[in-house]
Coordinates of C-alpha atoms in Angstrom, one line a residue:
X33 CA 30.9 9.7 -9.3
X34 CA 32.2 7.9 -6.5
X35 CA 31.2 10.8 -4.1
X36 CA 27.3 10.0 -5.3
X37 CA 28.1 6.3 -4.7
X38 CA 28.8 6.1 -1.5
X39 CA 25.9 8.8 -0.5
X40 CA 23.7 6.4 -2.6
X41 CA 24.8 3.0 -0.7
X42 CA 23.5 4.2 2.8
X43 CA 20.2 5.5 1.5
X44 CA 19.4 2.2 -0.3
X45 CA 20.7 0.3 2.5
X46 CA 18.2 2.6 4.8
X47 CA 14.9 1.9 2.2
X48 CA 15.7 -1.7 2.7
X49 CA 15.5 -1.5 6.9
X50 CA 12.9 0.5 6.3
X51 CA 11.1 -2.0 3.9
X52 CA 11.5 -4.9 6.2
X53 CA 10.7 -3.0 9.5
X54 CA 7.2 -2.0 8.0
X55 CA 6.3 -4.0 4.9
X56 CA 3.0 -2.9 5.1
X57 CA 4.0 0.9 4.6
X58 CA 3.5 2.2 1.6
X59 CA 5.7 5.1 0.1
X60 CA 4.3 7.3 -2.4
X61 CA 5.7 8.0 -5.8
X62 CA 3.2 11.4 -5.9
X63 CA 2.4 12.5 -2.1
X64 CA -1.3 13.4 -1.6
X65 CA -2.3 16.5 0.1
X66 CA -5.5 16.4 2.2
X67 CA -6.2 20.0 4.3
X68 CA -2.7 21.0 5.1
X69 CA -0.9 17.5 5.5
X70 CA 1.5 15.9 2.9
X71 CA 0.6 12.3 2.7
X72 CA 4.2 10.7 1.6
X73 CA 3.5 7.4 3.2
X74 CA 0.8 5.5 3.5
X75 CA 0.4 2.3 6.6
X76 CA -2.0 -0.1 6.0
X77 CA -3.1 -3.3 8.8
X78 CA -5.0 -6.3 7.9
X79 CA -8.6 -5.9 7.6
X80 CA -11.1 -7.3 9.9
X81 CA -13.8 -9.4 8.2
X82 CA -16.0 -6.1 8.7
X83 CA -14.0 -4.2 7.0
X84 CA -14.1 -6.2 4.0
X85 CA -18.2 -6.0 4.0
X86 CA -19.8 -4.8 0.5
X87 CA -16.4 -6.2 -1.5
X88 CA -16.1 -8.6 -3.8
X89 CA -12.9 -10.5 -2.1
X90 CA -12.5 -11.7 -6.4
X91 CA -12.5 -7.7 -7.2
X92 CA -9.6 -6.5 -4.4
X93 CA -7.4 -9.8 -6.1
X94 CA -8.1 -8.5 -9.9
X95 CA -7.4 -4.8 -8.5
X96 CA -10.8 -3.2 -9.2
X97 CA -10.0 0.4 -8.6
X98 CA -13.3 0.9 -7.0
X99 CA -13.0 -2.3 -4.5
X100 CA -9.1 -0.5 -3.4
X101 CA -10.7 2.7 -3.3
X102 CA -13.5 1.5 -0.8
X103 CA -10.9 -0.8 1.7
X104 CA -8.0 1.4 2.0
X105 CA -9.5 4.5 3.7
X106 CA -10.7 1.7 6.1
X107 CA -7.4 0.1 6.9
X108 CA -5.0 3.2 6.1
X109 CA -2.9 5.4 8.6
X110 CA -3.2 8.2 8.1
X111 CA -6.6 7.6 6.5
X112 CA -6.8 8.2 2.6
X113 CA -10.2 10.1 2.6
X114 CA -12.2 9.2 -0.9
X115 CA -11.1 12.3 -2.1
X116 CA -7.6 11.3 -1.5
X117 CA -7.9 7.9 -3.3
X118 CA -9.3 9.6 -6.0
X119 CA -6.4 11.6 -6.2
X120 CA -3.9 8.9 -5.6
X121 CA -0.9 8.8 -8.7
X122 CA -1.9 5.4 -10.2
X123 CA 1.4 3.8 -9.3
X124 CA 0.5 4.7 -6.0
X125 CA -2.8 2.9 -6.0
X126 CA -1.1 -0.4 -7.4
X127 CA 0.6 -0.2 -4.8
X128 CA -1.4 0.3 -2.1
X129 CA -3.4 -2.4 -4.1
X130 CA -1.0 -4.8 -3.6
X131 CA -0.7 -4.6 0.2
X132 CA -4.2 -5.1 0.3
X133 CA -3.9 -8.5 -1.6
X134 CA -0.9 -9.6 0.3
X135 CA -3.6 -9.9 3.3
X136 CA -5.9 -12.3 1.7
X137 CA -3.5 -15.0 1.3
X138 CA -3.1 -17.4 3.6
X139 CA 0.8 -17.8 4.7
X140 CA 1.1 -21.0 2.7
X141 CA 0.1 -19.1 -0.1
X142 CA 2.7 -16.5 0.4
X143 CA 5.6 -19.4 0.9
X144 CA 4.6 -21.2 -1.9
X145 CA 4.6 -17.4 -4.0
X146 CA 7.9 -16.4 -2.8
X147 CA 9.5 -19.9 -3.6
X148 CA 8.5 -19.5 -7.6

């Protein structure tokens, strides 16, 4: 047991660089396959207002599957395809979902969040 400790410590302590050093990058519970590439991670970047045209900003903060479905593929690296977001492991889109969200709120709004 202790042998699986210790090898467990270092990869934690690795996913938690990781998370800071890109907190926009999403790992996938369930990679996505699109031609011959294995998605297994997912980057997203804040949207332009542009990017956000034809959404309901009210849908992406309830988590509308179609309103994720239609931003992602626009902010994502590598891009999700629609194919691919309709293939996406639920967890996954929650996920991915939650990113999105985290870029609507103004920092104040993620201070006063994080502090309750």
């Amino acid at each position: 047991m202790t042998t699986q400790d210790q090898t467990t410590a270092p990869a934690n302590a690795a996913t938690k660089v990781a998370d800071k050093a890109a907190p926009n990058t999403v790992t996938l519970d369930t990679p996505v396959r699109h031609g011959d590439q294995l998605i297994t991670a997912v980057t997203l970047r804040k949207p332009k207002a542009g990017e956000l045209r034809g959404i309901a900003l009210t849908e992406l903060l309830q988590l509308k599957v179609e309103a994720i479905q239609a931003v992602v593929p626009r902010i994502s690296s590598p891009m999700l395809h629609k194919q691919d977001m309709a293939n996406l492991d639920p967890a996954d889109l929650v996920a991915l979902g939650g990113v999105v969200i985290g870029f609507l709120l103004s920092k104040e709004q993620k201070a006063d969040f994080l502090t309750e």
